[in-house]
Coordinates of C-alpha atoms in Angstrom, one line a residue:
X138 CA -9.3 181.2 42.9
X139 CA -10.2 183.5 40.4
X140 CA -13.4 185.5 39.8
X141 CA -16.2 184.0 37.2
X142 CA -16.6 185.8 34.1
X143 CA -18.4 188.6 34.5
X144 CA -20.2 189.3 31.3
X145 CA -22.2 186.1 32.0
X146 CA -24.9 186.5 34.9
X147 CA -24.0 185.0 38.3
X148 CA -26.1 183.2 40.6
X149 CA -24.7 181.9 44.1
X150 CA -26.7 179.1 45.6
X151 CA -26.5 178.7 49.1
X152 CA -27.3 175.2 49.8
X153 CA -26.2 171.8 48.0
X154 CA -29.3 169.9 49.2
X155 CA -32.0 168.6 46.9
X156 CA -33.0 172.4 46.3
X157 CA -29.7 173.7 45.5
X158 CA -28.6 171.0 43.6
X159 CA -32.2 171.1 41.4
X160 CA -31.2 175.4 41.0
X161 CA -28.2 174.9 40.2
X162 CA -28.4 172.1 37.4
X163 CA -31.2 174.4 36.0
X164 CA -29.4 177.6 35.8
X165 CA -26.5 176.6 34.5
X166 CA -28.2 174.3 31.6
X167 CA -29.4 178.1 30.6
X168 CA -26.6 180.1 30.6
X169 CA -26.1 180.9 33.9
X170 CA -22.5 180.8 36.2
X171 CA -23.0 179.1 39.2
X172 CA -21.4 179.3 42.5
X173 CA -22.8 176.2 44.6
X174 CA -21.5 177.1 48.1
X175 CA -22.0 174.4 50.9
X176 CA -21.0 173.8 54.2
X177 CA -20.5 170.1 53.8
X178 CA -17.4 168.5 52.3
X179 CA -20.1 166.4 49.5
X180 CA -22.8 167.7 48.1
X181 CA -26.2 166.2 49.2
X182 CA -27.4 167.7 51.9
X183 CA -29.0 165.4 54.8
X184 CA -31.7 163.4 52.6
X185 CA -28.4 162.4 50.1
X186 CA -25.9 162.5 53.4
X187 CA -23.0 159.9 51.7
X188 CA -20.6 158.2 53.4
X189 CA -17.2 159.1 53.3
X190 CA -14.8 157.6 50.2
X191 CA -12.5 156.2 52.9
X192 CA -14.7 154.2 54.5
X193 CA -15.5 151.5 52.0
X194 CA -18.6 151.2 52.3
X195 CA -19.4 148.1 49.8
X196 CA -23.3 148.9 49.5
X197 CA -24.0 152.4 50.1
X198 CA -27.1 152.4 48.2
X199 CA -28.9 150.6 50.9
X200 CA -29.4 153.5 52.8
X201 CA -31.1 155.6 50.3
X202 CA -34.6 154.7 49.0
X203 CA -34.2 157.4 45.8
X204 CA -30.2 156.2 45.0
X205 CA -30.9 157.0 41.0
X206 CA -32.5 160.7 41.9
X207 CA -29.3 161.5 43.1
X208 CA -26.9 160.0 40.4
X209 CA -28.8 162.2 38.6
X210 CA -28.2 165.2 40.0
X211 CA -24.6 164.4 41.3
X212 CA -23.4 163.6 37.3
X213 CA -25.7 166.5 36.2
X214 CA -23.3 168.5 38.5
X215 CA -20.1 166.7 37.3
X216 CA -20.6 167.7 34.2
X217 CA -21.2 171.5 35.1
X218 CA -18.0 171.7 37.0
X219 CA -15.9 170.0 33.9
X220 CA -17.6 172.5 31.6
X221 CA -16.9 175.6 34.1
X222 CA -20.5 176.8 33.9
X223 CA -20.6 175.7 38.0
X224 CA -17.8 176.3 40.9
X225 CA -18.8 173.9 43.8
X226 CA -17.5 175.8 47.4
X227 CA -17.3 172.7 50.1
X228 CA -16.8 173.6 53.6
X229 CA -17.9 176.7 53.4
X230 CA -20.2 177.8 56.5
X231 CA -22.1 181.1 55.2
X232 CA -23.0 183.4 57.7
X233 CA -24.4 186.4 56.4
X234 CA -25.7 187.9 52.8
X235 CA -24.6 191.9 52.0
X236 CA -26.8 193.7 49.6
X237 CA -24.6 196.0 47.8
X238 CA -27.1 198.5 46.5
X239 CA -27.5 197.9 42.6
X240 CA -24.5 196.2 42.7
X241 CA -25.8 192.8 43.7
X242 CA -25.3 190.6 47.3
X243 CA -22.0 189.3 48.7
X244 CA -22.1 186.1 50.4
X245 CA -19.9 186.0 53.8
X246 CA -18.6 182.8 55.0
X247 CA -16.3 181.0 56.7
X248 CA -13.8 178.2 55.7
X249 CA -13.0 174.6 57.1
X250 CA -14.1 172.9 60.5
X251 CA -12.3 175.9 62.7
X252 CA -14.6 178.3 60.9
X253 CA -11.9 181.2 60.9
X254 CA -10.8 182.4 57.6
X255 CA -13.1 184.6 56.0
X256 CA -14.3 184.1 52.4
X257 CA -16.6 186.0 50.1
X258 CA -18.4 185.5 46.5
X259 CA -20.2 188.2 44.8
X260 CA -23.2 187.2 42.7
X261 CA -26.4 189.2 40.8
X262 CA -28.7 186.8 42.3
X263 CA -29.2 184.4 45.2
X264 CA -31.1 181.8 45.9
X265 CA -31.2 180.5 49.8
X266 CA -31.5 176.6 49.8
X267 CA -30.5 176.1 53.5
X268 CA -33.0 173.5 54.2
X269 CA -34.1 172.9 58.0
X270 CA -33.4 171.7 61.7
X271 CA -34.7 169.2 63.6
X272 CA -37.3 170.7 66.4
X273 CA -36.8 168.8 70.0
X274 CA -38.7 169.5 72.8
X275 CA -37.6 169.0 76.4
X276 CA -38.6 166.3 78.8
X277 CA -36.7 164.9 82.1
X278 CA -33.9 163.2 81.0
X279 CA -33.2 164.9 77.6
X280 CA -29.9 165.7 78.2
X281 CA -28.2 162.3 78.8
X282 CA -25.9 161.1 76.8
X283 CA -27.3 158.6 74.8
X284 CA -30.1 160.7 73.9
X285 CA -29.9 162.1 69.9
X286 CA -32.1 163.4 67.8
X287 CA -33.5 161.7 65.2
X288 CA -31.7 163.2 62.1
X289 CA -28.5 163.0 64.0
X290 CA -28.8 159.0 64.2
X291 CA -29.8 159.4 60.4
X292 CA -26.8 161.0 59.9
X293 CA -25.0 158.7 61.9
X294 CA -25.2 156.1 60.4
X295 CA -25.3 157.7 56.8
X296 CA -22.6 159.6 57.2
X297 CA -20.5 157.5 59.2
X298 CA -21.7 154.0 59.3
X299 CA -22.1 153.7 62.6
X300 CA -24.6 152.9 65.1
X301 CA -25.5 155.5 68.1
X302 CA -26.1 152.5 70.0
X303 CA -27.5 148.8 70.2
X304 CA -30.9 148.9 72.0
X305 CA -32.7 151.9 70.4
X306 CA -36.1 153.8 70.8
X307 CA -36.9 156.3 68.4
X308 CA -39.9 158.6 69.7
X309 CA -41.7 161.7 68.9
X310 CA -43.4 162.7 65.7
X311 CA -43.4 162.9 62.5
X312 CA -42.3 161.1 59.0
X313 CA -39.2 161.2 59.5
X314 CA -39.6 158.6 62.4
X315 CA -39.9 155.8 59.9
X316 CA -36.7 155.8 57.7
X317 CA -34.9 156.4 61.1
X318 CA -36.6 153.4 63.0
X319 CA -36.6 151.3 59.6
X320 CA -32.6 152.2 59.0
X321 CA -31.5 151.7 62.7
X322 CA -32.9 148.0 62.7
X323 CA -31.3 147.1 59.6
X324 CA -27.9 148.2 60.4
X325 CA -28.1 145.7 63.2
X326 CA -29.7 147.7 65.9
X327 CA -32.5 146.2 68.1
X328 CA -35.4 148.6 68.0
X329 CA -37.0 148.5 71.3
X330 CA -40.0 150.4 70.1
X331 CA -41.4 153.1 67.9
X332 CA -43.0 156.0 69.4
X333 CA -45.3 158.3 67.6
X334 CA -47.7 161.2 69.1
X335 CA -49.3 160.9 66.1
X336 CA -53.6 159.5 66.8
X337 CA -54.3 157.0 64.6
X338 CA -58.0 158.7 64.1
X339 CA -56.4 162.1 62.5
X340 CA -54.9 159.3 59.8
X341 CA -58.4 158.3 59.2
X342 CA -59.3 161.9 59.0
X343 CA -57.1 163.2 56.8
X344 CA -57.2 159.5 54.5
X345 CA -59.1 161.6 51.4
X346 CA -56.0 164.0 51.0
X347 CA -53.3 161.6 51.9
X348 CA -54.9 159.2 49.6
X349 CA -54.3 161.3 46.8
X350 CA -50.8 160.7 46.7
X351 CA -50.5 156.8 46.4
X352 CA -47.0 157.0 45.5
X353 CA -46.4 158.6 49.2
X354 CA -48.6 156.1 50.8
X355 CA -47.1 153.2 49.2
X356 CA -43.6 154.8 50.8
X357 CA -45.3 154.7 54.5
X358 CA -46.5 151.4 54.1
X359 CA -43.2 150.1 52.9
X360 CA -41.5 151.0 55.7
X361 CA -44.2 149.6 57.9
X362 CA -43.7 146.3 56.5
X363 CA -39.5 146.9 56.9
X364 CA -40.9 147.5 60.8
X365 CA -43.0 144.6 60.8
X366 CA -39.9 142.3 59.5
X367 CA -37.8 143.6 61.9
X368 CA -40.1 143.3 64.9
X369 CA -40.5 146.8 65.9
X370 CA -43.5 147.3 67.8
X371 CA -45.1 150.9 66.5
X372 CA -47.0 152.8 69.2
X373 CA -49.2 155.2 68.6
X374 CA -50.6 158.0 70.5
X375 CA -47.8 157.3 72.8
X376 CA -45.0 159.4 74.4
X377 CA -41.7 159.5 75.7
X378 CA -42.2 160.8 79.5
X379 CA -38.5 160.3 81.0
X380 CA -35.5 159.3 80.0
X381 CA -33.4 157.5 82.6
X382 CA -29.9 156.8 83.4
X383 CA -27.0 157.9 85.7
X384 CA -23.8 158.3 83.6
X385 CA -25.7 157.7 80.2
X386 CA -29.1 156.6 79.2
X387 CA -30.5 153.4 80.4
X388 CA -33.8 153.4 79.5
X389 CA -37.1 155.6 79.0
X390 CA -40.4 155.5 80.6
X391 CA -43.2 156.1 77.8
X392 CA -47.1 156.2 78.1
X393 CA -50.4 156.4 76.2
X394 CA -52.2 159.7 75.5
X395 CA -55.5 160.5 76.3
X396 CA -58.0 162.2 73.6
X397 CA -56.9 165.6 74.8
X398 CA -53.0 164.6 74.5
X399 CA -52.4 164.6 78.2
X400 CA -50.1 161.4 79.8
X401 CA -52.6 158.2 80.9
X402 CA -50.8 157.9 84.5
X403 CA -51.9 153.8 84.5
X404 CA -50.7 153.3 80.8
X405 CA -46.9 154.1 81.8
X406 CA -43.7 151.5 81.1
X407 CA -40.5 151.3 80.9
X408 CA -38.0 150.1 78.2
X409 CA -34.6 149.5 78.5
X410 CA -32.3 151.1 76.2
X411 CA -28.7 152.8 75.2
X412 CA -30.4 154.9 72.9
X413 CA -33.4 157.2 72.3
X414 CA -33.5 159.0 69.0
X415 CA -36.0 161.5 68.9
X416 CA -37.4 164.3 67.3
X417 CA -41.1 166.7 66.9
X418 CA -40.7 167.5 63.3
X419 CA -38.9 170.1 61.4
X420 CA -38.3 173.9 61.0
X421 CA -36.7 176.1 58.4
X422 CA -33.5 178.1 58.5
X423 CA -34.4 181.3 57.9
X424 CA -31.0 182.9 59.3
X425 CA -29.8 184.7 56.1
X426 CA -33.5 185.4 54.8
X427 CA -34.3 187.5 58.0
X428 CA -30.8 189.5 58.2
X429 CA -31.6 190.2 54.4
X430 CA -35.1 191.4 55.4
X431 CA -36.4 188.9 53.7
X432 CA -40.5 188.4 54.3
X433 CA -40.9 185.2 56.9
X434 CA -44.6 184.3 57.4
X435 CA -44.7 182.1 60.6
X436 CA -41.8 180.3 60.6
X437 CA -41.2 179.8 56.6
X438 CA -39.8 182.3 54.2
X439 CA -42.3 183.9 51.6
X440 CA -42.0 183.4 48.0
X441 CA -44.4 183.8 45.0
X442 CA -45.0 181.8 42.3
X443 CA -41.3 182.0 40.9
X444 CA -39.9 181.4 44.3
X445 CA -38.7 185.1 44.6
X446 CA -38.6 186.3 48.2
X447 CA -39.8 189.7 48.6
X448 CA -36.2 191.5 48.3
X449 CA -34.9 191.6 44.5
X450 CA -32.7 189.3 43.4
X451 CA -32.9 186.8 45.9
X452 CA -35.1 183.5 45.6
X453 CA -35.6 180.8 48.3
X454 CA -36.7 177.0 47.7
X455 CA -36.6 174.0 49.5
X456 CA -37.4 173.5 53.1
X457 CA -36.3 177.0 54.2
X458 CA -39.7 177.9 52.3
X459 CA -41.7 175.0 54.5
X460 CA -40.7 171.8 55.7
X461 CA -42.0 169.1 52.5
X462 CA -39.3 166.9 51.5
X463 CA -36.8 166.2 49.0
X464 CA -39.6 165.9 46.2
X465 CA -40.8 169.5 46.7
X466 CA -37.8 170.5 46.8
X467 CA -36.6 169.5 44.5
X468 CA -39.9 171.2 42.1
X469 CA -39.2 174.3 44.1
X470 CA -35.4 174.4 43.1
X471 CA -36.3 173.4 39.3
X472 CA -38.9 176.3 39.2
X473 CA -36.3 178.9 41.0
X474 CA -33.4 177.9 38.5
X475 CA -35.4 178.6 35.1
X476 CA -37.1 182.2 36.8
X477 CA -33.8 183.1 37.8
X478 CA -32.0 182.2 34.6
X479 CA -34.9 183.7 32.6
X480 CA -34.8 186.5 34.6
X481 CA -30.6 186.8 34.0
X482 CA -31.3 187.1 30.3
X483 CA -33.5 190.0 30.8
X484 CA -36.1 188.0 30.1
X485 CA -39.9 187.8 31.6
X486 CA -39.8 184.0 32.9
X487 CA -42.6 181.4 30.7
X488 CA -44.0 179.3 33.7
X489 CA -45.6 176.9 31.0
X490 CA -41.6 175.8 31.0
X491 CA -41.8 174.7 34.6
X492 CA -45.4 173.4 34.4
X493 CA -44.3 169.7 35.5
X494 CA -42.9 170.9 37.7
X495 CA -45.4 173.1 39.2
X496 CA -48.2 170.8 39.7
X497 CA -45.8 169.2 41.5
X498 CA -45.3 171.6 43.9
X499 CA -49.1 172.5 44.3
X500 CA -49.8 168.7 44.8
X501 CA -47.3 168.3 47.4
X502 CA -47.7 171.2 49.5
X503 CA -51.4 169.9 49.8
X504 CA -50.0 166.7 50.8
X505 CA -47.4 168.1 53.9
X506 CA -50.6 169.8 54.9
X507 CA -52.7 167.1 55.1
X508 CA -49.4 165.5 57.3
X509 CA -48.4 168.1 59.6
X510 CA -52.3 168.3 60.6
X511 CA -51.5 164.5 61.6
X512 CA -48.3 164.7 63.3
X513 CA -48.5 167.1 66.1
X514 CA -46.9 167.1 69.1
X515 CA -48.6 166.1 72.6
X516 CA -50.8 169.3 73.2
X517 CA -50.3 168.8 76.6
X518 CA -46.4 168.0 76.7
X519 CA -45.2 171.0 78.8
X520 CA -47.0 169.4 81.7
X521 CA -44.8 167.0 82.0
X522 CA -41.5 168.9 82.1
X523 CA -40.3 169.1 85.9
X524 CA -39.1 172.3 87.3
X525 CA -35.5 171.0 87.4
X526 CA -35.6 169.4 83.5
X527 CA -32.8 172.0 81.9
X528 CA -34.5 174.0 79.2
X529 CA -31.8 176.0 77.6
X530 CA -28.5 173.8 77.7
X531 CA -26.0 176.5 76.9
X532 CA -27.1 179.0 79.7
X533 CA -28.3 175.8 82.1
X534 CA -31.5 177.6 82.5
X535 CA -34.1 175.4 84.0
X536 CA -37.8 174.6 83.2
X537 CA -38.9 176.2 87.0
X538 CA -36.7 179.4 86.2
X539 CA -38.6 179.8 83.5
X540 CA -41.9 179.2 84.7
X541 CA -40.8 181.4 87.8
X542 CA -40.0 184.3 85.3
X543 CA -43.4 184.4 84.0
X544 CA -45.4 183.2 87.5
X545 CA -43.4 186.3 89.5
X546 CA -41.9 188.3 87.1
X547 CA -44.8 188.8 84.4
X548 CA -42.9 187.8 81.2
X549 CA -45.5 187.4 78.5
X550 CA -42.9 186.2 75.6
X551 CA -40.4 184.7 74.4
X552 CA -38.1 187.7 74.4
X553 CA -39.1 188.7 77.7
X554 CA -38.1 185.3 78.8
X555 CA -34.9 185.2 77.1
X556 CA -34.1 188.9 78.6
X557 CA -34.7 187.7 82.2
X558 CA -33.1 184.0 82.2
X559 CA -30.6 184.1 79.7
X560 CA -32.8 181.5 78.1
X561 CA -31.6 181.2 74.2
X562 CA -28.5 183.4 74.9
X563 CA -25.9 180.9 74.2
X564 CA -23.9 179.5 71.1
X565 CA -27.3 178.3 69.5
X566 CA -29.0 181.5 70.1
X567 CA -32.3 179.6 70.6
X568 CA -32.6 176.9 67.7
X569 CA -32.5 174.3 69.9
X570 CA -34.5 175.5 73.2
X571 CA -36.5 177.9 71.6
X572 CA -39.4 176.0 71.2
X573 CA -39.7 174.5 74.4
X574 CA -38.9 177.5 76.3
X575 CA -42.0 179.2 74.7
X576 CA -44.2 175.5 75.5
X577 CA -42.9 176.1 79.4
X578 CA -43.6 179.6 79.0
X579 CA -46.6 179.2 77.5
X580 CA -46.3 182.3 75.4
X581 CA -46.2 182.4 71.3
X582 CA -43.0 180.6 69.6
X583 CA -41.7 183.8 67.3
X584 CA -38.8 182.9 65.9
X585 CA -35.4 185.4 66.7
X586 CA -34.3 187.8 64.7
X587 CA -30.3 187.0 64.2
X588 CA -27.6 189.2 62.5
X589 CA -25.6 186.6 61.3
X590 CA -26.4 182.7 60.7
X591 CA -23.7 181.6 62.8
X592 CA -21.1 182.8 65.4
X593 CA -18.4 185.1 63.9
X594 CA -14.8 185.9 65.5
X595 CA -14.3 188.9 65.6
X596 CA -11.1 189.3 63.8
X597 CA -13.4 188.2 61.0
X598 CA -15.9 191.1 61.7
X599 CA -13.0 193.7 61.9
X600 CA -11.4 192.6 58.4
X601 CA -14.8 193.1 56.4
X602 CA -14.6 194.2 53.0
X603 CA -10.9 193.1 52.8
X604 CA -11.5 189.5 51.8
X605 CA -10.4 189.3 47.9
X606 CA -14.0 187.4 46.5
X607 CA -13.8 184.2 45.3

């Protein structure tokens, strides 16, 4: 594949989600060459996840709630790629970002499902649009088969059209909870129950700031009434305590929460079930960002108005910026697409020419705030975590190693932890068990800093700087 033509500025958007998609359109309608680089074989991300050509599928519109958003944006991308002002990179996993000095960034990655052969693309500018992972935390039983998270039956059944099971729960916290419970039941599943941490008096609360945004309420109450069709009982202020099952998951034990978030021992039942999707919210990937020294405050990557990250030429949007949907995301790409072209030109960027898409943004982010201040987890959920509940699946690092490493051993945080246990030492270097390791631990969750996004092979590492770019 041949280079793009260098007298034109050259932006590589790592990301082909609702962010990088937004970008890229916007760039390229101004003059920019796009490289759209994705590790998926469709563009989409997870919110537009697609099933694949070969299945079929006769009405793959019922599974998205905002099918003409993304017709837009898929034909908007068409037509870039026919005109040659976009290249769209599938299957490409990235795994680091080079500054070369004035001479702009190189994006690493590596090709196909075995994730060997190297590949680069040089670019002026990058924007990261590498969205977020689902956050789990542990509990007895959490590692049976049968037990998913809640984006992975999502993508299930998006992706693939299949069901991870018949007799579902779905459990835990947080929006995302509904389309999963509401898309499970209509693809034939029987949904046991709904789950949610969530007290129904922070909804009443936060109602003034949620109110504002009737459009989103309309969307909850929607898929309540999908819920109510269905027969799915919603329980709130209720948690998952156990999953049980020998060879594979059988069925959970959940209970009620008191006012302080702590189990009510007499409130306790059990539900039969194959499967229990469940999940605590969201968190950004901020891989490349922090191996570019990017600024990360908490656990979301800092941008200004423009979405520029504090290290020239590269500009974040989406969730890796804060978890808030596919509609701020999408006003975050928009806005990071017109600086960045603007900027390209040598021009100072006019924000009246994203002001839509601004007060968007502004309204929005007010919104997940008012939401996340709703949908918290249990504050007391590390009490229920036995001493033999595995923590750290990769090592096999139990909850009692842990708690023994900071009872006998004096570790204060997470590091400490991870030095003494091998907690977070394996393949996902913590993304997973990261954030209940710190609840057991009871110490800060500080997110790691990684040299790479991904595992490497070393063959890989040793040929640097040979790949010809793309």
């Amino acid at each position: 594949m041949t280079e793009p033509n260098r007298e034109r500025p050259h932006l590589a958007v790592i990301g082909a989600g609702p962010a990088g998609l937004a970008a890229t359109l916007a760039a390229a309608a101004r003059g920019v060459h796009v490289t759209l680089i994705d590790s998926a074989a469709e563009s989409g991300g997870q919110f537009y996840r697609q099933p694949a050509p070969g299945f079929g599928a006769r009405r793959p519109q019922a599974l998205h709630h905002q099918r003409r958003t993304w017709q837009r944006l898929r034909d908007g991308l068409d037509t870039h790629v026919r005109a040659g002002a976009v290249r769209h990179l599938t299957d490409h996993h990235v795994w680091f970002v080079e500054r070369r000095g004035t001479a702009g960034l190189t994006v690493h990655a590596l090709l196909g499902p075995e994730q060997e052969t190297p590949a680069e693309v040089r670019a002026d500018a990058v924007l990261l649009a590498t969205g977020g992972y689902e956050k789990v935390l542990p509990f007895p039983g959490w590692t049976l088969p049968g037990v998913v998270t809640a984006g992975g039956a999502q993508a299930m059944l998006k992706g693939g059209l299949v069901l991870p099971g018949r007799i579902a729960v779905v459990a835990g916290t947080g929006p995302l909870l509904l389309p999963v419970a509401t898309g499970l039941a209509a693809a034939g599943a029987t949904v046991a129950a709904l789950v949610d941490s969530a007290d129904p008096r922070a909804f009443v609360r936060r109602s003034p700031a949620l109110s504002a945004h009737p459009a989103k309420v309309a969307e909850g109450a929607g898929y309540a009434g999908q819920l109510l069709r269905h027969g799915v009982r919603t329980l709130l202020h209720h948690t998952v305590v156990e999953a049980h099952g020998t060879e594979r998951l059988e069925a959970v034990t959940i209970a009620a929460l008191d006012r302080d978030g702590r189990v009510r021992p007499a409130t306790r039942r059990r539900l039969a079930c194959d499967t229990l999707a469940v999940g605590h919210g969201m968190l950004p990937h901020t891989d490349l960002a922090d191996a570019l020294g990017c600024r990360v405050e908490g656990t979301d990557v800092y941008v200004d108005d423009e979405q520029r990250t504090d290290v020239p030429g590269v500009w974040a949007a989406g969730e890796t910026t804060g978890i808030g949907g596919s509609a701020l995301s999408l006003a975050e790409g928009h806005i990071a697409g017109r600086s960045i072209a603007a900027r390209a030109a040598g021009q100072e960027p006019d924000p009246s020419g994203w002001a839509a898409a601004a007060r968007t943004r502004t309204k929005l982010r007010a919104f997940v705030a008012a939401v996340d201040s709703v949908y918290a987890p249990p504050a007391h959920w590390a009490e229920q975590v036995t001493d033999d509940t595995v923590l750290c699946r990769c090592e096999e690092v139990s909850a009692g190693t842990v708690r023994e490493a900071v009872r006998e051993l004096g570790a204060g945080d997470l590091r400490t932890v991870k030095l003494l246990t091998r907690a977070g030492m394996g393949w996902c270097q913590g993304r997973v068990c990261g954030p209940g390791v710190a609840g057991v631990a009871g110490c800060a969750e500080t997110p790691g800093r990684r040299p790479f996004a991904r595992p490497v092979p070393l063959g890989v590492l040793a040929r640097a700087g040979e790949t010809e770019p793309q």
